[in-house]
């Protein structure tokens, strides 16, 4: 089955700096790679996703890049703000067939220092 | 819209007791999932369903059972609770079409003592 590894487990940045979180996946058949943000006491919420026919996607201050050959993808947050502090999870799945269930990385706790 | 609703939010069980975690969604989604989240870890898939009457095991199904009699509801049953089942449980749903966003409930924090 799929295995997703995520690094780093914790990340502390100063407000206004950039943050980068990296993930690798094992199943070359995976073609959907979402990123979720989890705030304390809440369920994960989708912030951005990318499919394997795309190399990069941006949405305001966040962007995701995908390298299919190397089987890794990354989340980039620019101009970080205190409200970006949360746990971020990467995930991988097949979106077009089968169970479409997400396999999650172990999470990155991001702290943005004011 | 309520989205995905889980009940209860918190529960303490004694070893050997049983309980059902409730999950309901009002988005008419075909796919529903149960995940558990242990401290400092990602979410692990317990069971999933691709439609009413169809369920299948995920990565960590032992000690759990599910049913899906309607599109809206996907309860998770714990029989003979064990301390290893102490975790936060999340229910999620997705349309199962090209729109693949998974919507999560707020979670149920379960402690087995």
CSV table of C-alpha atoms in Angstrom, one decimal:
chain,number,residue,atom,x,y,z
A,1,UNK,CA,0.0,0.0,0.0
A,2,UNK,CA,0.9,3.7,-0.1
A,3,UNK,CA,3.3,5.1,2.5
A,4,UNK,CA,3.7,8.9,2.9
A,5,UNK,CA,6.6,10.4,4.9
A,6,UNK,CA,6.6,14.0,6.0
A,7,UNK,CA,9.3,16.4,7.2
A,8,UNK,CA,10.0,18.2,9.4
A,9,UNK,CA,7.8,17.2,12.3
A,10,UNK,CA,8.1,20.7,13.8
A,11,UNK,CA,8.9,24.0,12.2
A,12,UNK,CA,9.2,27.4,13.9
A,13,UNK,CA,9.5,30.6,11.8
A,14,UNK,CA,9.3,34.3,12.3
A,15,UNK,CA,6.3,36.2,11.1
A,16,UNK,CA,6.8,37.2,7.5
A,17,UNK,CA,9.3,34.4,6.7
A,18,UNK,CA,8.5,31.5,4.4
A,19,UNK,CA,7.8,27.9,5.5
A,20,UNK,CA,8.4,24.7,3.5
A,21,UNK,CA,7.1,21.3,4.3
A,22,UNK,CA,8.2,18.2,2.3
A,23,UNK,CA,6.6,14.8,1.7
A,24,UNK,CA,7.5,11.7,-0.2
A,25,UNK,CA,5.2,8.9,-1.3
A,26,UNK,CA,5.8,5.3,-2.4
A,27,UNK,CA,3.0,4.3,-4.8
A,28,UNK,CA,3.7,5.6,-8.3
A,29,UNK,CA,-0.1,5.1,-9.0
A,30,UNK,CA,-1.1,7.9,-6.6
A,31,UNK,CA,-2.3,10.9,-8.5
A,32,UNK,CA,-3.9,13.2,-6.0
A,33,UNK,CA,-1.9,15.1,-3.3
A,34,UNK,CA,-3.8,17.4,-0.9
A,35,UNK,CA,-2.6,19.4,2.0
A,36,UNK,CA,-4.7,19.7,5.2
A,37,UNK,CA,-4.5,22.2,8.0
A,38,UNK,CA,-5.6,21.1,11.5
A,39,UNK,CA,-6.2,23.7,14.2
A,40,UNK,CA,-6.4,22.7,17.8
A,41,UNK,CA,-9.5,20.7,18.6
A,42,UNK,CA,-10.8,20.6,15.0
A,43,UNK,CA,-10.8,18.3,12.1
A,44,UNK,CA,-8.4,18.7,9.2
A,45,UNK,CA,-9.4,21.1,6.5
A,46,UNK,CA,-8.2,21.2,2.9
A,47,UNK,CA,-6.0,24.2,2.0
A,48,UNK,CA,-4.7,23.2,-1.4
A,49,UNK,CA,-4.3,20.1,-3.6
A,50,UNK,CA,-2.6,19.1,-6.7
A,51,UNK,CA,-3.0,16.3,-9.3
A,52,UNK,CA,-0.2,14.5,-11.0
A,53,UNK,CA,-0.8,16.1,-14.4
A,54,UNK,CA,0.3,19.5,-12.8
A,55,UNK,CA,3.7,20.4,-11.5
A,56,UNK,CA,2.8,23.5,-9.4
A,57,UNK,CA,-0.3,25.2,-8.0
A,58,UNK,CA,-0.6,28.5,-6.2
A,59,UNK,CA,-3.4,30.1,-4.1
A,60,UNK,CA,-2.4,33.4,-2.7
A,61,UNK,CA,0.3,32.8,-0.1
A,62,UNK,CA,0.4,29.0,-0.4
A,63,UNK,CA,1.8,26.9,-3.2
A,64,UNK,CA,2.4,23.2,-3.8
A,65,UNK,CA,5.0,21.6,-6.1
A,66,UNK,CA,5.0,18.0,-7.3
A,67,UNK,CA,7.9,16.0,-8.7
A,68,UNK,CA,6.4,12.8,-10.0
A,69,UNK,CA,9.8,11.3,-11.0
A,70,UNK,CA,11.2,11.7,-7.5
A,71,UNK,CA,7.8,11.0,-5.9
A,72,UNK,CA,7.9,14.0,-3.7
A,73,UNK,CA,5.7,17.1,-3.2
A,74,UNK,CA,6.1,20.2,-1.0
A,75,UNK,CA,4.0,22.9,0.6
A,76,UNK,CA,5.3,26.5,0.5
A,77,UNK,CA,3.8,29.2,2.7
A,78,UNK,CA,5.1,32.7,2.1
A,79,UNK,CA,4.7,35.8,4.3
A,80,UNK,CA,3.7,33.6,7.2
A,81,UNK,CA,1.3,35.1,9.8
A,82,UNK,CA,0.5,33.9,13.4
A,83,UNK,CA,-2.8,32.5,12.2
A,84,UNK,CA,-0.9,30.1,10.0
A,85,UNK,CA,0.2,28.3,13.2
A,86,UNK,CA,-1.3,24.8,13.1
A,87,UNK,CA,-0.5,21.2,12.2
A,88,UNK,CA,-0.2,20.5,8.5
A,89,UNK,CA,-0.7,17.1,6.9
A,90,UNK,CA,0.2,16.0,3.4
A,91,UNK,CA,-1.7,13.1,1.9
A,92,UNK,CA,-1.8,10.9,-1.2
A,93,UNK,CA,-4.4,8.9,-3.0
A,94,UNK,CA,-5.9,7.8,-6.3
A,95,UNK,CA,-8.7,10.2,-7.1
A,96,UNK,CA,-10.1,8.4,-10.1
A,97,UNK,CA,-10.7,4.9,-9.0
A,98,UNK,CA,-10.9,2.5,-6.1
A,99,UNK,CA,-11.5,3.6,-2.6
A,100,UNK,CA,-10.1,7.1,-3.0
A,101,UNK,CA,-9.0,7.0,0.6
A,102,UNK,CA,-6.2,9.3,1.7
A,103,UNK,CA,-2.9,8.1,3.1
A,104,UNK,CA,-1.6,10.8,5.5
A,105,UNK,CA,1.9,11.9,6.5
A,106,UNK,CA,2.6,12.2,10.2
A,107,UNK,CA,2.1,15.9,10.3
A,108,UNK,CA,4.2,19.1,10.8
A,109,UNK,CA,3.5,21.5,13.7
A,110,UNK,CA,4.1,25.0,12.4
A,111,UNK,CA,4.7,27.8,14.8
A,112,UNK,CA,4.8,31.4,13.5
A,113,UNK,CA,6.4,33.7,16.1
A,114,UNK,CA,5.1,37.2,16.1
B,1,UNK,CA,-24.9,23.3,5.9
B,2,UNK,CA,-23.9,21.1,8.8
B,3,UNK,CA,-21.3,19.1,6.8
B,4,UNK,CA,-20.0,16.1,8.7
B,5,UNK,CA,-21.4,15.7,12.3
B,6,UNK,CA,-19.8,13.4,14.8
B,7,UNK,CA,-21.2,12.5,18.2
B,8,UNK,CA,-20.2,12.3,21.0
B,9,UNK,CA,-17.3,14.8,21.1
B,10,UNK,CA,-15.7,13.1,24.2
B,11,UNK,CA,-16.1,9.7,25.8
B,12,UNK,CA,-14.4,7.7,28.5
B,13,UNK,CA,-14.9,3.9,28.4
B,14,UNK,CA,-13.8,1.2,30.7
B,15,UNK,CA,-11.9,-1.8,29.3
B,16,UNK,CA,-14.3,-4.3,27.8
B,17,UNK,CA,-17.2,-1.9,27.3
B,18,UNK,CA,-18.7,-1.2,23.9
B,19,UNK,CA,-19.9,1.9,22.2
B,20,UNK,CA,-20.9,3.4,18.8
B,21,UNK,CA,-19.4,6.5,17.4
B,22,UNK,CA,-22.0,8.3,15.2
B,23,UNK,CA,-21.2,10.1,11.9
B,24,UNK,CA,-23.7,11.8,9.7
B,25,UNK,CA,-23.2,13.9,6.6
B,26,UNK,CA,-25.8,16.1,4.7
B,27,UNK,CA,-23.9,16.6,1.5
B,28,UNK,CA,-25.1,13.4,-0.3
B,29,UNK,CA,-21.6,12.1,-0.5
B,30,UNK,CA,-21.1,8.5,-1.6
B,31,UNK,CA,-17.7,7.9,0.1
B,32,UNK,CA,-17.3,7.9,3.8
B,33,UNK,CA,-14.3,7.1,6.0
B,34,UNK,CA,-13.3,6.5,9.6
B,35,UNK,CA,-9.8,7.5,10.7
B,36,UNK,CA,-8.0,7.4,14.0
B,37,UNK,CA,-5.4,9.9,15.0
B,38,UNK,CA,-2.9,9.0,17.7
B,39,UNK,CA,-0.8,11.7,19.4
B,40,UNK,CA,1.9,13.1,17.1
B,41,UNK,CA,0.8,10.8,14.3
B,42,UNK,CA,-1.0,11.1,11.0
B,43,UNK,CA,-4.5,9.7,10.5
B,44,UNK,CA,-4.9,6.0,9.9
B,45,UNK,CA,-7.8,4.6,7.9
B,46,UNK,CA,-10.0,2.2,9.9
B,47,UNK,CA,-12.9,1.5,7.5
B,48,UNK,CA,-14.4,3.1,4.5
B,49,UNK,CA,-17.6,2.9,2.4
B,50,UNK,CA,-18.2,3.7,-1.2
B,51,UNK,CA,-22.0,3.7,-0.9
B,52,UNK,CA,-24.9,2.4,1.1
B,53,UNK,CA,-24.6,-1.3,1.8
B,54,UNK,CA,-20.9,-1.4,0.9
B,55,UNK,CA,-18.0,-1.3,3.5
B,56,UNK,CA,-14.4,-2.4,3.5
B,57,UNK,CA,-11.4,-2.5,5.8
B,58,UNK,CA,-8.7,0.1,5.9
B,59,UNK,CA,-5.2,-0.2,7.5
B,60,UNK,CA,-6.3,-0.7,11.1
B,61,UNK,CA,-9.7,-2.4,11.3
B,62,UNK,CA,-9.1,-4.8,14.2
B,63,UNK,CA,-11.5,-4.2,17.1
B,64,UNK,CA,-13.9,-2.1,15.0
B,65,UNK,CA,-17.0,-2.7,12.9
B,66,UNK,CA,-19.1,-0.5,10.6
B,67,UNK,CA,-22.3,-0.5,8.8
B,68,UNK,CA,-23.8,1.8,6.0
B,69,UNK,CA,-27.5,1.4,5.8
B,70,UNK,CA,-28.1,4.9,4.4
B,71,UNK,CA,-26.0,7.4,2.4
B,72,UNK,CA,-26.0,9.8,5.3
B,73,UNK,CA,-24.9,7.7,8.2
B,74,UNK,CA,-21.7,5.7,8.9
B,75,UNK,CA,-21.5,4.6,12.5
B,76,UNK,CA,-18.3,3.0,13.9
B,77,UNK,CA,-18.8,0.3,16.6
B,78,UNK,CA,-16.2,-0.6,19.2
B,79,UNK,CA,-16.6,-4.0,20.8
B,80,UNK,CA,-14.7,-4.9,23.9
B,81,UNK,CA,-12.8,-1.6,24.2
B,82,UNK,CA,-9.0,-1.8,24.9
B,83,UNK,CA,-6.5,0.9,26.0
B,84,UNK,CA,-4.9,0.7,22.5
B,85,UNK,CA,-8.1,2.2,21.2
B,86,UNK,CA,-7.6,5.4,23.1
B,87,UNK,CA,-7.4,8.0,20.2
B,88,UNK,CA,-9.2,10.8,18.4
B,89,UNK,CA,-11.6,9.4,15.8
B,90,UNK,CA,-12.4,11.4,12.7
B,91,UNK,CA,-15.2,10.7,10.2
B,92,UNK,CA,-14.9,12.1,6.7
B,93,UNK,CA,-16.8,12.1,3.4
B,94,UNK,CA,-16.1,12.9,-0.2
B,95,UNK,CA,-18.3,13.0,-3.3
B,96,UNK,CA,-16.3,10.3,-5.0
B,97,UNK,CA,-16.3,12.2,-8.3
B,98,UNK,CA,-13.8,14.6,-9.8
B,99,UNK,CA,-14.4,16.8,-6.8
B,100,UNK,CA,-12.2,15.0,-4.3
B,101,UNK,CA,-12.1,17.3,-1.3
B,102,UNK,CA,-12.6,15.3,1.8
B,103,UNK,CA,-14.7,16.9,4.5
B,104,UNK,CA,-13.9,16.0,8.1
B,105,UNK,CA,-16.0,16.1,11.3
B,106,UNK,CA,-14.8,17.7,14.5
B,107,UNK,CA,-13.6,14.4,15.9
B,108,UNK,CA,-14.5,12.2,18.9
B,109,UNK,CA,-11.8,12.0,21.7
B,110,UNK,CA,-12.1,8.5,23.2
B,111,UNK,CA,-10.2,7.4,26.3
B,112,UNK,CA,-10.3,3.7,27.4
B,113,UNK,CA,-9.3,3.2,31.0
